[in-house]
mmCIF file of C-alpha atoms in Angstrom:
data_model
loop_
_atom_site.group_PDB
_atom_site.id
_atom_site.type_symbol
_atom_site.label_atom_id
_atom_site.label_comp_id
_atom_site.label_asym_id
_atom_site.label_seq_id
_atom_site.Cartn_x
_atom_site.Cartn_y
_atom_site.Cartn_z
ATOM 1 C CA UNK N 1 -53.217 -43.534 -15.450
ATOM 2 C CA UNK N 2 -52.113 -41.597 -18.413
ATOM 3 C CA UNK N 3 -51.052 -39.031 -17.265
ATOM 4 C CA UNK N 4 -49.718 -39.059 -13.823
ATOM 5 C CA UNK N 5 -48.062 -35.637 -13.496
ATOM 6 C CA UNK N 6 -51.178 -33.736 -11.719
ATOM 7 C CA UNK N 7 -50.437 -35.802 -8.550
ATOM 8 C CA UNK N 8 -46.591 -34.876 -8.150
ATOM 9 C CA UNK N 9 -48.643 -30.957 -8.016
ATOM 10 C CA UNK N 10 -50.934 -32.168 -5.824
ATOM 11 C CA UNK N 11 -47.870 -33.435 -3.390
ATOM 12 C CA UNK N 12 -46.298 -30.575 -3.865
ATOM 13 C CA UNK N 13 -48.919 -28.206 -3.083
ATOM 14 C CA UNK N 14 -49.794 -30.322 0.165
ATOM 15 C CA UNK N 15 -46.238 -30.154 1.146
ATOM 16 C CA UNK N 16 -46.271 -26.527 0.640
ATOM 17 C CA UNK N 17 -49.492 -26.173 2.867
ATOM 18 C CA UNK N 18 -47.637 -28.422 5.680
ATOM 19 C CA UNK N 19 -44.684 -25.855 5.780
ATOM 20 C CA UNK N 20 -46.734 -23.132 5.937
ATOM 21 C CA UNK N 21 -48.503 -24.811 8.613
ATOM 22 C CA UNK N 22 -45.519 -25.680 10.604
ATOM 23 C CA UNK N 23 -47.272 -28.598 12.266
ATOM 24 C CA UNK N 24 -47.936 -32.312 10.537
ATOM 25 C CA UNK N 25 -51.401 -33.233 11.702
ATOM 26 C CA UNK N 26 -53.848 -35.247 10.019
ATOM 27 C CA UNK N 27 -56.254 -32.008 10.166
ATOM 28 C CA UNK N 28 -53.814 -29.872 8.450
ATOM 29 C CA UNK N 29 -52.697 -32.740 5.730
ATOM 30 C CA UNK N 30 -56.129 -33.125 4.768
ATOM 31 C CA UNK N 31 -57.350 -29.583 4.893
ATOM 32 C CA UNK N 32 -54.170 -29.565 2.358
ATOM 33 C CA UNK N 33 -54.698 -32.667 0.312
ATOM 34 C CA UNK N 34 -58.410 -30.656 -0.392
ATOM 35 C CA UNK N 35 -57.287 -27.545 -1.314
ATOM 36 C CA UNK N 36 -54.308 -28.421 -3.553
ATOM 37 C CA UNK N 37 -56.900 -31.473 -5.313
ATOM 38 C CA UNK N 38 -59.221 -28.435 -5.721
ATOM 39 C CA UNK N 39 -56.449 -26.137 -7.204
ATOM 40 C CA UNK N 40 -54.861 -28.489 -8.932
ATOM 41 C CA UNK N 41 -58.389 -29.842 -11.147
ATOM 42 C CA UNK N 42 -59.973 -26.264 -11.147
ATOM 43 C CA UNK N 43 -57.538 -24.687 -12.781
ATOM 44 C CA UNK N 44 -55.987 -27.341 -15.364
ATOM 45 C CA UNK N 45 -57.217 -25.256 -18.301
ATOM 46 C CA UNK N 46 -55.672 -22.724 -17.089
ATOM 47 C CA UNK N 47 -52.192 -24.431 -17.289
ATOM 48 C CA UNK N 48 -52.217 -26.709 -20.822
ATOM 49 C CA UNK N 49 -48.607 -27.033 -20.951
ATOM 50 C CA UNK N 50 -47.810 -30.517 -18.460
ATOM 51 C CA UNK N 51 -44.098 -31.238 -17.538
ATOM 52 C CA UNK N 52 -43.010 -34.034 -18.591
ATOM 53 C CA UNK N 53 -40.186 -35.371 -16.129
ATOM 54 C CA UNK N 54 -37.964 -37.682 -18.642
ATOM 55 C CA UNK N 55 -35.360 -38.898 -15.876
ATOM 56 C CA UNK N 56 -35.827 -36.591 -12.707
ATOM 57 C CA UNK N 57 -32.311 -38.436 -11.183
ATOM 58 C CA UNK N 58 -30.675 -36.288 -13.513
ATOM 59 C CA UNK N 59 -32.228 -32.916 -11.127
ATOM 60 C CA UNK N 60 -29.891 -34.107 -8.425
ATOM 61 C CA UNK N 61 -26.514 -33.863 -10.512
ATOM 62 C CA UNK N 62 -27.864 -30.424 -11.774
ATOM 63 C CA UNK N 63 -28.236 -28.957 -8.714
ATOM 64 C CA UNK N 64 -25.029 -30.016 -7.424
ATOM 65 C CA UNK N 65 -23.619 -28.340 -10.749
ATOM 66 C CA UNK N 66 -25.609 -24.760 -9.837
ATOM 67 C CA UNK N 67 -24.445 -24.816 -6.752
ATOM 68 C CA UNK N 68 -20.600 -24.894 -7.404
ATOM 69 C CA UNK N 69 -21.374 -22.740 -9.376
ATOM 70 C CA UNK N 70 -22.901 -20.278 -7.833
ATOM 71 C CA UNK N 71 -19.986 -20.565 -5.162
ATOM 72 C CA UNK N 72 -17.430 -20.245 -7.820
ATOM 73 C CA UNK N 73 -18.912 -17.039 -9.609
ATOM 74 C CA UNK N 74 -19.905 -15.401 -6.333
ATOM 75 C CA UNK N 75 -16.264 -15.045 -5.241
ATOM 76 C CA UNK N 76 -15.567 -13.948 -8.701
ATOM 77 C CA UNK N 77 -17.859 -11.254 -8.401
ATOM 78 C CA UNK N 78 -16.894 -10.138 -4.725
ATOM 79 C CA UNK N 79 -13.471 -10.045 -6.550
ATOM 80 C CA UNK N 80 -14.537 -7.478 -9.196
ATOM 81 C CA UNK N 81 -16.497 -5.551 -6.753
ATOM 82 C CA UNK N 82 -13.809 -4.903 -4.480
ATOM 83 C CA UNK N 83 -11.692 -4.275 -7.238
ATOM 84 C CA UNK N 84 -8.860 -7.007 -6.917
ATOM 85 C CA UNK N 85 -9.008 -7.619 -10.800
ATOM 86 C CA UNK N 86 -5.508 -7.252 -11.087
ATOM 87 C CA UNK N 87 -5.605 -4.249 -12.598
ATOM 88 C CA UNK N 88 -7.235 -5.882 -15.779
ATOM 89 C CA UNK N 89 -10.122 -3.378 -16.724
ATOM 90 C CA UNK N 90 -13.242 -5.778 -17.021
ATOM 91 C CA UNK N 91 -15.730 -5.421 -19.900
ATOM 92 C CA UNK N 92 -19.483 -6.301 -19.577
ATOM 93 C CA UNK N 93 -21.371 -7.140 -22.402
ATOM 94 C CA UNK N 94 -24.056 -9.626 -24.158
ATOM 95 C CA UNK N 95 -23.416 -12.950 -25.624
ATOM 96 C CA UNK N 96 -25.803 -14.304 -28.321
ATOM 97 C CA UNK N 97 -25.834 -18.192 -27.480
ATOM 98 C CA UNK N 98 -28.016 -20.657 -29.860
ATOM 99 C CA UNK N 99 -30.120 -23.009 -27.590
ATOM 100 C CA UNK N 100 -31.657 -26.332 -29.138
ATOM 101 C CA UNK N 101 -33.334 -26.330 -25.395
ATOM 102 C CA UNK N 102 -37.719 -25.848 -26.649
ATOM 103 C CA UNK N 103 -39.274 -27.110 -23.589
ATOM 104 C CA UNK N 104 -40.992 -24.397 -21.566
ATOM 105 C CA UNK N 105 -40.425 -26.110 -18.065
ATOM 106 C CA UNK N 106 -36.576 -26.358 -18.920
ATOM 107 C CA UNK N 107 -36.173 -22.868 -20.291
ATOM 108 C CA UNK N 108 -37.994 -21.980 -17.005
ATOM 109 C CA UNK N 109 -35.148 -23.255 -14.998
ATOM 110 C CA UNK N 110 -32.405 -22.407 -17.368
ATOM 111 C CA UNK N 111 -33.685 -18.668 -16.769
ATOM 112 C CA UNK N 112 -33.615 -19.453 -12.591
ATOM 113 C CA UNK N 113 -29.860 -20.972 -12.844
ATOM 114 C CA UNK N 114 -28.896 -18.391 -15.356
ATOM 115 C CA UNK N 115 -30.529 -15.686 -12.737
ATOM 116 C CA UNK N 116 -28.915 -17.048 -9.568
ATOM 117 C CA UNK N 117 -25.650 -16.905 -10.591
ATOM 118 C CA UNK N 118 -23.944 -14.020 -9.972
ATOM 119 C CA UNK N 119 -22.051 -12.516 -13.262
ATOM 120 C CA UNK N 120 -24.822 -13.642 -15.844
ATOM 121 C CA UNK N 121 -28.344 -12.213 -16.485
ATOM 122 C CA UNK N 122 -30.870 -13.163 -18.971
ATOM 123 C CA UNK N 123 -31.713 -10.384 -21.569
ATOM 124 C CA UNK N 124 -33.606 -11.760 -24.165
ATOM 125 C CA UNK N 125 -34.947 -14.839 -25.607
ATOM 126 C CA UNK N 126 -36.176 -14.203 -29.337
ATOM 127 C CA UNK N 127 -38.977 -15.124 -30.517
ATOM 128 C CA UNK N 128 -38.799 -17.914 -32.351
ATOM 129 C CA UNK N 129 -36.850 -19.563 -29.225
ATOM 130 C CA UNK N 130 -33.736 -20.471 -30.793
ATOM 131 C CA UNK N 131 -31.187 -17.482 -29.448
ATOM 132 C CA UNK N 132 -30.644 -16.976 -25.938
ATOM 133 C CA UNK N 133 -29.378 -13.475 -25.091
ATOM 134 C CA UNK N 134 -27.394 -12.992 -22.149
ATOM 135 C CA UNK N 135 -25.646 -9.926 -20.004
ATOM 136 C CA UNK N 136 -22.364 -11.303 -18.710
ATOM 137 C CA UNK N 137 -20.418 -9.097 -16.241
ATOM 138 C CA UNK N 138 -16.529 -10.148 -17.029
ATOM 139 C CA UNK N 139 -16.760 -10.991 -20.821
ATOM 140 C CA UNK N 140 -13.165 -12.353 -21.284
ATOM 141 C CA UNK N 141 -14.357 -14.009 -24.915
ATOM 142 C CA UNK N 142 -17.652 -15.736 -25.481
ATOM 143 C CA UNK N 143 -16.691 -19.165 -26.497
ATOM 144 C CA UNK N 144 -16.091 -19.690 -23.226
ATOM 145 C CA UNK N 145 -19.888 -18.507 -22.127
ATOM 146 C CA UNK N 146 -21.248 -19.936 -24.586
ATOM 147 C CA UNK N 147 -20.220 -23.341 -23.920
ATOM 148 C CA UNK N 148 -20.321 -23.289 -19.895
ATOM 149 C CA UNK N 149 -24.478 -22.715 -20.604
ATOM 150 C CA UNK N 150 -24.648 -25.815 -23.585
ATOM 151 C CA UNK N 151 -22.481 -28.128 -22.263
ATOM 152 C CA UNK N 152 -22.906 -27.707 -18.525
ATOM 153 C CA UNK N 153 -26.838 -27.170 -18.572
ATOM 154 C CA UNK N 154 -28.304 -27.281 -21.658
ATOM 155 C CA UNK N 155 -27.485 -31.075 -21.698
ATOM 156 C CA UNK N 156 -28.607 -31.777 -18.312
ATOM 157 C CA UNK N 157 -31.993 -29.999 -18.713
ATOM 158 C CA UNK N 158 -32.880 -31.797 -22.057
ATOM 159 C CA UNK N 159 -31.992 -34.883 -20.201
ATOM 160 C CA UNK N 160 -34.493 -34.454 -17.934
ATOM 161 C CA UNK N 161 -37.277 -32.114 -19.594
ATOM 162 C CA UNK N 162 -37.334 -33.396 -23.296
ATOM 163 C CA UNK Y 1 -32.014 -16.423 24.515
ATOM 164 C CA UNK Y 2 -29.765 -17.700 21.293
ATOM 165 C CA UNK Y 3 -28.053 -20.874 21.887
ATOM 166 C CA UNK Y 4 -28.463 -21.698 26.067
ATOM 167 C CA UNK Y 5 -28.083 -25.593 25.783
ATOM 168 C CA UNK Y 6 -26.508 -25.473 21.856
ATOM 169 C CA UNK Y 7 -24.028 -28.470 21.042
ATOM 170 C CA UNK Y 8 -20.577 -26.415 20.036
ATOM 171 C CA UNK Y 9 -20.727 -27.806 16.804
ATOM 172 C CA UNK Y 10 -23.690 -26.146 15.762
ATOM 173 C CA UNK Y 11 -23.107 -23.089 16.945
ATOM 174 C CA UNK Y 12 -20.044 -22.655 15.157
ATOM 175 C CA UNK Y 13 -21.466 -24.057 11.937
ATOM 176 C CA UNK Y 14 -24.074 -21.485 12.211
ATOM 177 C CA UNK Y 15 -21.788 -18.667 13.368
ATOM 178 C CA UNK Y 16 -19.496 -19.378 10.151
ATOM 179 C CA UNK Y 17 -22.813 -19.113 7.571
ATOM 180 C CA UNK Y 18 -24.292 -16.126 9.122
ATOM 181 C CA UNK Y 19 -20.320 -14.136 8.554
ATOM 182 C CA UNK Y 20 -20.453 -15.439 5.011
ATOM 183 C CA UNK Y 21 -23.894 -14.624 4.237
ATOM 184 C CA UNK Y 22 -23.580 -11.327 5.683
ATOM 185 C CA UNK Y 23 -20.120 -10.410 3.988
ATOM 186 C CA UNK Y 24 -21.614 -11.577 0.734
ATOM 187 C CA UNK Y 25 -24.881 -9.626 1.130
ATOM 188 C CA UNK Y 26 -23.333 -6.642 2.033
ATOM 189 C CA UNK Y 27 -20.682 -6.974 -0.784
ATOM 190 C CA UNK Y 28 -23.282 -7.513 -3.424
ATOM 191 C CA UNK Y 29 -24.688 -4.229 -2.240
ATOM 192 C CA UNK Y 30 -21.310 -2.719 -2.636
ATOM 193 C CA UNK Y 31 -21.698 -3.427 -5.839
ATOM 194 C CA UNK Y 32 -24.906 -1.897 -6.812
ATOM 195 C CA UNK Y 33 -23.157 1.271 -5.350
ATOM 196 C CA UNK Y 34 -20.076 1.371 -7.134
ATOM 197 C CA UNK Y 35 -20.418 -0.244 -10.391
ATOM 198 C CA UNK Y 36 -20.232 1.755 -13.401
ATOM 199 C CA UNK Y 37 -23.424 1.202 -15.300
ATOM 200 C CA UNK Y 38 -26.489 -0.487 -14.836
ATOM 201 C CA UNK Y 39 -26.327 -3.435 -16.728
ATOM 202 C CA UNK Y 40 -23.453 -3.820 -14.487
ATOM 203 C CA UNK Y 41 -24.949 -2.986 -11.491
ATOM 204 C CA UNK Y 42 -27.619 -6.066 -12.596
ATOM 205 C CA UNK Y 43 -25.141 -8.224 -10.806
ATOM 206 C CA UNK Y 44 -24.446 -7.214 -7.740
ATOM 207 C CA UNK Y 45 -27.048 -7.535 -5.967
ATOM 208 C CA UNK Y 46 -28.196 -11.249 -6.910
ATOM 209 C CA UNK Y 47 -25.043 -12.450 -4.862
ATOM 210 C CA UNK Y 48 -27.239 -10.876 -2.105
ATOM 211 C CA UNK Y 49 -30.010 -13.107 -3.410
ATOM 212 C CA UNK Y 50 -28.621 -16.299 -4.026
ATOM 213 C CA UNK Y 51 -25.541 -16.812 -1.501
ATOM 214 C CA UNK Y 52 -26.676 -14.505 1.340
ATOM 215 C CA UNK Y 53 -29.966 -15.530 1.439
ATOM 216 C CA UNK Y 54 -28.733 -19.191 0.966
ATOM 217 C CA UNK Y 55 -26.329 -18.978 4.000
ATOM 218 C CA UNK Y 56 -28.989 -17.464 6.463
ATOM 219 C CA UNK Y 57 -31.623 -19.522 5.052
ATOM 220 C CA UNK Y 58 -29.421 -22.715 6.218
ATOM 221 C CA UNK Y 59 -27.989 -21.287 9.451
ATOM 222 C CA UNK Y 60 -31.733 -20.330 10.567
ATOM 223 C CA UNK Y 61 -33.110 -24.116 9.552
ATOM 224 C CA UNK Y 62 -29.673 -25.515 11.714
ATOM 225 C CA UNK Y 63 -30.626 -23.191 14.630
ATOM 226 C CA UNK Y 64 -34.173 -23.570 14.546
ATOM 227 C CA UNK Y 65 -34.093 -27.739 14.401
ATOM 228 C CA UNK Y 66 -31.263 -28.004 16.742
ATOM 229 C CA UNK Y 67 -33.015 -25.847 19.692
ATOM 230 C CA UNK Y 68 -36.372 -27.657 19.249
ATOM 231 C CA UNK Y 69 -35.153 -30.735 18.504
ATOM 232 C CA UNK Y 70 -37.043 -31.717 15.491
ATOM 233 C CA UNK Y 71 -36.170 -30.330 11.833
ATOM 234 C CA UNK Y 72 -37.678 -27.433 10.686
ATOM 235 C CA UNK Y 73 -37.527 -27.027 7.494
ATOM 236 C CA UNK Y 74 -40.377 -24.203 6.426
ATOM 237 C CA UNK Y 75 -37.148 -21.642 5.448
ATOM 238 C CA UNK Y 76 -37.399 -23.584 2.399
ATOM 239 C CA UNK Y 77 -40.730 -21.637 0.814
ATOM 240 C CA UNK Y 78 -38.306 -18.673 1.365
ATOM 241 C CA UNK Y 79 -36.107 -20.308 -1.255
ATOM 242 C CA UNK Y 80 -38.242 -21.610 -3.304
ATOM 243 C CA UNK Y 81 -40.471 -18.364 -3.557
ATOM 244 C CA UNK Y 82 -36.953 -16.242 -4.430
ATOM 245 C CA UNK Y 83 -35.608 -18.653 -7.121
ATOM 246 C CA UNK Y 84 -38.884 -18.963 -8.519
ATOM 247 C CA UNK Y 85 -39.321 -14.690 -8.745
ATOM 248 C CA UNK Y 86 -36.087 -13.231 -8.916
ATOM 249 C CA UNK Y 87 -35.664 -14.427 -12.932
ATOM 250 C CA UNK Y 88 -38.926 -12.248 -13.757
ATOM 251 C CA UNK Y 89 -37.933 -9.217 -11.733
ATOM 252 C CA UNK Y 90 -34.248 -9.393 -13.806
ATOM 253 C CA UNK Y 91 -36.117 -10.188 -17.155
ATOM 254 C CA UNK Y 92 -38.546 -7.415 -17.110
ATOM 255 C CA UNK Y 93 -35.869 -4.902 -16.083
ATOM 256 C CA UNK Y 94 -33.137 -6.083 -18.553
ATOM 257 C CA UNK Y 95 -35.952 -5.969 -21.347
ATOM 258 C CA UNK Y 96 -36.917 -2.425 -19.956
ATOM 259 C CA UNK Y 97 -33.581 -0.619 -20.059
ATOM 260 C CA UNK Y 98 -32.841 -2.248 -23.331
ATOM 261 C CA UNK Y 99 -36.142 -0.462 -24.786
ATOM 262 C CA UNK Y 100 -36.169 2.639 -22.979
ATOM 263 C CA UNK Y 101 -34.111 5.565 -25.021
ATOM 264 C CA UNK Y 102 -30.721 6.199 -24.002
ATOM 265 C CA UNK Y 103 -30.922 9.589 -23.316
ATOM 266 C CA UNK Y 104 -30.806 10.808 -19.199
ATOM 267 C CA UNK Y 105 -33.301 12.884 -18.116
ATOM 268 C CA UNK Y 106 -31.940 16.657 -17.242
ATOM 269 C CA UNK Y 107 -31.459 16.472 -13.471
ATOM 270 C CA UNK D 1 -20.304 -21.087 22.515
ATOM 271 C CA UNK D 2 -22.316 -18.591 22.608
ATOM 272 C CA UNK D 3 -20.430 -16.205 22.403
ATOM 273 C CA UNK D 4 -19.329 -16.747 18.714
ATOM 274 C CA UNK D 5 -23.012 -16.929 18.093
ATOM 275 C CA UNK D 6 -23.757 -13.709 19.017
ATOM 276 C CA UNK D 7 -20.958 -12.024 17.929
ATOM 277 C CA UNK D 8 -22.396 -13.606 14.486
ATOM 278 C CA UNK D 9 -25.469 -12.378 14.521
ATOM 279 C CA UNK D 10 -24.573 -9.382 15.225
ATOM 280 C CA UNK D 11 -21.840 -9.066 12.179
ATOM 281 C CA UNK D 12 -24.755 -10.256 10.056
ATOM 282 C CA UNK D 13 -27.283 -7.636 11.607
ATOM 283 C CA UNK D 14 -24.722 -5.228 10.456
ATOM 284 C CA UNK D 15 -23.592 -5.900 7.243
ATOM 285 C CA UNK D 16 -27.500 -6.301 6.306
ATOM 286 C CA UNK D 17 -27.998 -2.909 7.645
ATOM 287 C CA UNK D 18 -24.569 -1.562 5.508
ATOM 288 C CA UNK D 19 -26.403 -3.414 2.249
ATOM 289 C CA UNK D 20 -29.538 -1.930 3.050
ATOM 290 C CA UNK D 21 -27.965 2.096 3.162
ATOM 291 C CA UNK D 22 -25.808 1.029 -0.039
ATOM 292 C CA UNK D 23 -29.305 0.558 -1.634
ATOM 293 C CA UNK D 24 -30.387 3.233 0.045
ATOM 294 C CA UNK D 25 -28.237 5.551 -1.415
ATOM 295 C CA UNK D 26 -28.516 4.053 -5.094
ATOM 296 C CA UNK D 27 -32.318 4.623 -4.519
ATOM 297 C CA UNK D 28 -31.412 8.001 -4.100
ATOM 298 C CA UNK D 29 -29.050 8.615 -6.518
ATOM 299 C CA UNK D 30 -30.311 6.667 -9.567
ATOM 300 C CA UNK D 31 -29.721 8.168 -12.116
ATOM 301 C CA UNK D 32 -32.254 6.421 -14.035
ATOM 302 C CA UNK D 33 -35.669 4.932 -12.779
ATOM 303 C CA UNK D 34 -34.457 1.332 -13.825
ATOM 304 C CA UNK D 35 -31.426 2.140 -11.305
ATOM 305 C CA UNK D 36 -34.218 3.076 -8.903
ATOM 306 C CA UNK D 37 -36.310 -0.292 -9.010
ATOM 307 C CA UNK D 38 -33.376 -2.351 -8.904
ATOM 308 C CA UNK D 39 -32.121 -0.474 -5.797
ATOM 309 C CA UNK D 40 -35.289 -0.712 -4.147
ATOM 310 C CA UNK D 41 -35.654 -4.777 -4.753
ATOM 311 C CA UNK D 42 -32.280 -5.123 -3.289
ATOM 312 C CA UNK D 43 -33.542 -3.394 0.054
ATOM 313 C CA UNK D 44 -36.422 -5.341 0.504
ATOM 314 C CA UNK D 45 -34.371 -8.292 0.012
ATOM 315 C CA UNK D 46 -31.740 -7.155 2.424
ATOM 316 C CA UNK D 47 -34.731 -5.857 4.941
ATOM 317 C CA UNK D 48 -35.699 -9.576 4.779
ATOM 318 C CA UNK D 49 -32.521 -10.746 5.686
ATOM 319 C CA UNK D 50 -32.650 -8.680 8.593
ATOM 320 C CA UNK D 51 -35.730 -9.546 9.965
ATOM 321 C CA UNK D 52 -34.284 -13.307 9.331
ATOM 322 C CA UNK D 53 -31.149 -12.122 11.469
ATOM 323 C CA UNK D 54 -33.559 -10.802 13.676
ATOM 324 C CA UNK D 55 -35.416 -14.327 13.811
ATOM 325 C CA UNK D 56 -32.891 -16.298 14.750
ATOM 326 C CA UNK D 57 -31.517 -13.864 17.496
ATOM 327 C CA UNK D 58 -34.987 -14.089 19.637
ATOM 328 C CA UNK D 59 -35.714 -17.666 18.688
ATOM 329 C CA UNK D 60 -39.572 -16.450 17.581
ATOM 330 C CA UNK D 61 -41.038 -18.299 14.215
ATOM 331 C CA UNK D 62 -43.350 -15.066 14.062
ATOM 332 C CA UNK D 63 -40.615 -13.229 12.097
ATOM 333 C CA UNK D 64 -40.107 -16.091 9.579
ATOM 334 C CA UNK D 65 -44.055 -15.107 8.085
ATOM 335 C CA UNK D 66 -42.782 -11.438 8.408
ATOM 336 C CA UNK D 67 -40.092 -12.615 5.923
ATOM 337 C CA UNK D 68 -42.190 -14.420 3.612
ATOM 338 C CA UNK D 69 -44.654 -11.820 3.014
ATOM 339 C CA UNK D 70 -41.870 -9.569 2.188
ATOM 340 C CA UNK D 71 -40.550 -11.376 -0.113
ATOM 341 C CA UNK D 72 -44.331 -12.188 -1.791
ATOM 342 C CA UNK D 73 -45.222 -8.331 -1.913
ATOM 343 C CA UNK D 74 -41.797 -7.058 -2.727
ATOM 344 C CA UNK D 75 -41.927 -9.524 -5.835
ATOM 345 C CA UNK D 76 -45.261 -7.712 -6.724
ATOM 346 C CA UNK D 77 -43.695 -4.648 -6.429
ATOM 347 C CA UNK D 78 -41.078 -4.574 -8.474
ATOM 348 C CA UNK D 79 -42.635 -6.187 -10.817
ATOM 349 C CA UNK D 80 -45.197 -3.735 -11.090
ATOM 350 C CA UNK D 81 -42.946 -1.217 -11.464
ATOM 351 C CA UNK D 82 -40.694 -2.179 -14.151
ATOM 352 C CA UNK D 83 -43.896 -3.357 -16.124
ATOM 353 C CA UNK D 84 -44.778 0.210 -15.682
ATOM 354 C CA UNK D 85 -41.745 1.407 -17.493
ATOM 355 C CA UNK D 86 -41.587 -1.397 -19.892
ATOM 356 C CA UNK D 87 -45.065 -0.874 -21.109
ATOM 357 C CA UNK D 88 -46.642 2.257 -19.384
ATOM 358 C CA UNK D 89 -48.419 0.711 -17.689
ATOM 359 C CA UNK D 90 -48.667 -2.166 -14.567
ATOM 360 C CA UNK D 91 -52.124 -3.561 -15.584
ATOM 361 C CA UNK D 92 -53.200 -3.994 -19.448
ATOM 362 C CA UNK D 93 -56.580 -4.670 -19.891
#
């Protein structure tokens, strides 16, 4: 098999038809093995790109990373929110930030991390793919930004994606 | 009926993500109110999204397996369906109010 | 025990409800449309979280589908919406 990445879709699609299910039967897990086959080899040319999972381990440490994370910059939000800044006036603004990141599939998730953390929103991505644009809401100096997305993701993600 | 023949320990685990999920949601909406500009205002309410939704998400799943004894996980979809969407929404409204013209409307 | 639990829920039931008027009242206020739109996907999302809350209070899995098609339509919604002010329109032929 060459190409062995349609059948991690397949399971995933049949695991998403058992949850929606809410049962584990052998009716239901075939009625779901059918469909998500069917999907899955109907509509390949509609979907060229394939994934290709390098070292899929390396998912596991990222997701531990997002969700500290996400902890850590959600109390620093609730913090600016309620106002308990210190009396230090904060100052949102963009930060350019160069990515060597090119897969689709990892700029995907960099855009879902990016998203789900509280304090940092993606702008823009131009064109040719090489400068990432993003809205930070407490922009003490962008350094800092800058390497918290290459260091602590951008690695990670072209260890697994590329 | 919540919780007749609940072990203490999950009820309190539950009881502790529900209070943080709700304080967070409801902060993050705080800040959609009171911050002073959009772009701002962009981040408020994803701690709603990602925290709040996380927290409930988890104490429902706890509940939900613990009362009928097997683990029910469907709450994930709910997850995955958010994490998956919420970048687009935030994209296309960033890349709007970047385009559109500064000016207000009168009114 | 369950006591804390349903003091819980119900702190939860109402701080959805306070994040649902805060969105509310940016809906209302905007000033601009984009303001608007990102009001209005907050209170879905926050409506969702109540009918969660809601879930978990009466023990039904009927309100979990509620939830889910919330989120799926509310997706479509704002989406359609700020590719309407993007591009002026929600469907390009």
């Amino acid at each position: 098999m060459r190409d062995r990445k349609p059948w991690l879709l397949v399971v995933g699609l049949t695991l998403t038809w058992l949850l929606l299910a809410a049962q584990v039967s052998l009716t239901q897990l075939l009625l779901g093995m059918a469909v998500a086959l069917l999907m899955v080899f109907r509509f390949r040319p509609v979907r060229p790109v394939q994934p290709r999972l390098r070292r899929p381990a390396s998912a596991f440490r990222l997701l531990g990373r997002v969700t500290l994370d996400i902890l850590r910059s959600n109390y620093n939000v609730a913090r600016i929110v309620l106002g308990l800044t210190g009396g230090r006036e904060i100052r949102p603004g963009f930060v350019d930030i160069p990515l060597k990141l090119r897969d689709p599939h990892g700029l995907a998730t960099l855009s879902a991390i990016v998203t789900s953390t509280p304090g940092t929103v993606w702008a823009n991505l131009s064109e040719d793919g090489s400068t990432l644009t993003l809205h930070v809401l407490d922009l003490t100096e962008n350094q800092h930004w800058i390497d918290t997305i290459k260091q602590r993701y951008e690695s990670l993600l072209m260890e697994i994606f590329e | 009926m919540t919780g007749d023949s609940l072990p203490a320990w999950a009820s309190i685990i539950a009881a502790v993500l529900l209070v943080v999920g709700g304080l967070c949601t409801a902060l993050g909406s705080l800040g959609l109110l009171r911050l002073p500009s959009f772009y701002a205002r962009m981040h408020g309410p994803s701690m709603g999204n990602t925290l709040g939704l996380g927290c409930v998400l988890l104490a429902s799943m706890l509940l939900a397996s613990v009362t009928s004894g097997k683990a029910v996980v469907h709450e994930v979809l709910i997850t995955v369906f958010v994490v998956t969407t919420s970048p687009i929404t935030a994209m296309l409204l960033m890349q709007a109010s970047v385009r559109r013209p500064k000016v207000p409307p009168a009114g | 025990m369950n006591g804390i639990l349903d003091f819980a829920i119900g702190f939860a039931q109402l701080c959805f409800v306070l994040a649902m008027a805060f969105a509310a009242i940016r809906v209302l206020r905007g000033p601009r449309a984009q303001d608007r739109i990102l009001a209005l996907d907050t209170f879905y999302v926050n409506g969702m979280m109540t009918l969660l809350a809601l879930g978990i209070r009466s023990g039904s899995t009927m309100y979990f589908d509620v939830a889910l098609l919330i989120a799926l339509f509310g997706f479509v919604g704002s989406i359609a919406l700020s590719k309407f002010l993007l591009r002026g329109e929600a469907i390009e032929p």
